[in-house]
C-alpha positions as a Python dict, from the first residue, in 0.01 Angstrom:
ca = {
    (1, 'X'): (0, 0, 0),
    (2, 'X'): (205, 127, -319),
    (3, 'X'): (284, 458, -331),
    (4, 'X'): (83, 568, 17),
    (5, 'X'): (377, 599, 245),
    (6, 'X'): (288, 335, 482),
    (7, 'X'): (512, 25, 455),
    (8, 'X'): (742, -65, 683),
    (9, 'X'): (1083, -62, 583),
    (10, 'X'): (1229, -243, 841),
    (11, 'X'): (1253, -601, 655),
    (12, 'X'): (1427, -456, 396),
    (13, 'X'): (1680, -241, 608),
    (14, 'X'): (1761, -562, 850),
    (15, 'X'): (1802, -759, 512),
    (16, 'X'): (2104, -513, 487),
    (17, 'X'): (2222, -552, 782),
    (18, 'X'): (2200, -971, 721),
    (19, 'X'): (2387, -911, 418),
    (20, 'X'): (2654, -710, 573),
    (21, 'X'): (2686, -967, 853),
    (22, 'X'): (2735, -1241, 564),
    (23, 'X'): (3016, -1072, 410),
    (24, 'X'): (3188, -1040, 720),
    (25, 'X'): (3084, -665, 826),
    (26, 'X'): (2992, -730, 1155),
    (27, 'X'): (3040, -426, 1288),
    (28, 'X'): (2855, -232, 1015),
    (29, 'X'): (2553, -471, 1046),
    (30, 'X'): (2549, -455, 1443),
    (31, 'X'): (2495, -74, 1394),
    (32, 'X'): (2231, -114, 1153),
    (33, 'X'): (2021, -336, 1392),
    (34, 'X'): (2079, -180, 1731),
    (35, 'X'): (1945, 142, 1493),
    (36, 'X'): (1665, 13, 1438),
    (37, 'X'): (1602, -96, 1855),
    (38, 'X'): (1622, 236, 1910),
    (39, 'X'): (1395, 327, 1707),
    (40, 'X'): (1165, 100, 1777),
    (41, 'X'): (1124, 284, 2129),
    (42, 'X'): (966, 544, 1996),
    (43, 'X'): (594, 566, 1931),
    (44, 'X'): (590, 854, 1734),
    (45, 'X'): (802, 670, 1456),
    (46, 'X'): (593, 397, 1431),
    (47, 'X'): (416, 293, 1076),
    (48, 'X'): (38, 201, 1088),
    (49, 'X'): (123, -179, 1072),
    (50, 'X'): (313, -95, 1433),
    (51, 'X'): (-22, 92, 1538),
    (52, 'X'): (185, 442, 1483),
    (53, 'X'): (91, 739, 1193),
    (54, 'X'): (446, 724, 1096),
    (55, 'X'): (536, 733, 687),
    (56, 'X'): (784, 445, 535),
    (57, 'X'): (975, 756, 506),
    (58, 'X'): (996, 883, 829),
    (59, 'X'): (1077, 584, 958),
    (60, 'X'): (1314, 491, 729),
    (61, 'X'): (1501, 849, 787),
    (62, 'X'): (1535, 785, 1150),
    (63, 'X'): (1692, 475, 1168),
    (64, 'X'): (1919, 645, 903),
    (65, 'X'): (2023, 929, 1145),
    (66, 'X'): (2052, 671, 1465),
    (67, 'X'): (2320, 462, 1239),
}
C-alpha cells in the first residue's frame, strides 16, 4: 500500500497520543484520542480498510483540525 494513499494512520497517531500519556501529558493525549472518535463518526473520512474512499491524508488532516 506504499505510496497509494490508503493506509490508515490512526495506529500511528494514537501511538502519539500513548506516548504523550507516558510522559505525563494527559491532557494533550486525551485530545488526540477523543479527535480521532470524532472522526471516526464520519463515513466520508473513512480509509478503504474502514470500508470508506478516504486517503491516509485526508484522514490524517481531519483528526488534525478536530485536535
Amino acid at each position: 500500500i506504499a505510496g497509494q494513499g490508503i493506509a490508515n494512520p490512526i495506529g500511528q497517531i494514537w501511538s502519539a497520543a500513548m506516548m504523550l500519556e507516558f510522559m505525563g501529558h494527559q491532557a494533550a493525549a486525551d485530545a488526540i484520542v477523543a479527535a480521532i472518535e470524532r472522526v471516526l463518526l464520519r463515513p466520508d473520512l473513512l480509509t478503504p480498510d474502514m470500508g470508506g474512499k478516504a486517503t491516509t491524508e485526508a484522514l490524517g488532516k481531519a483528526i488534525a483540525a478536530e485536535i
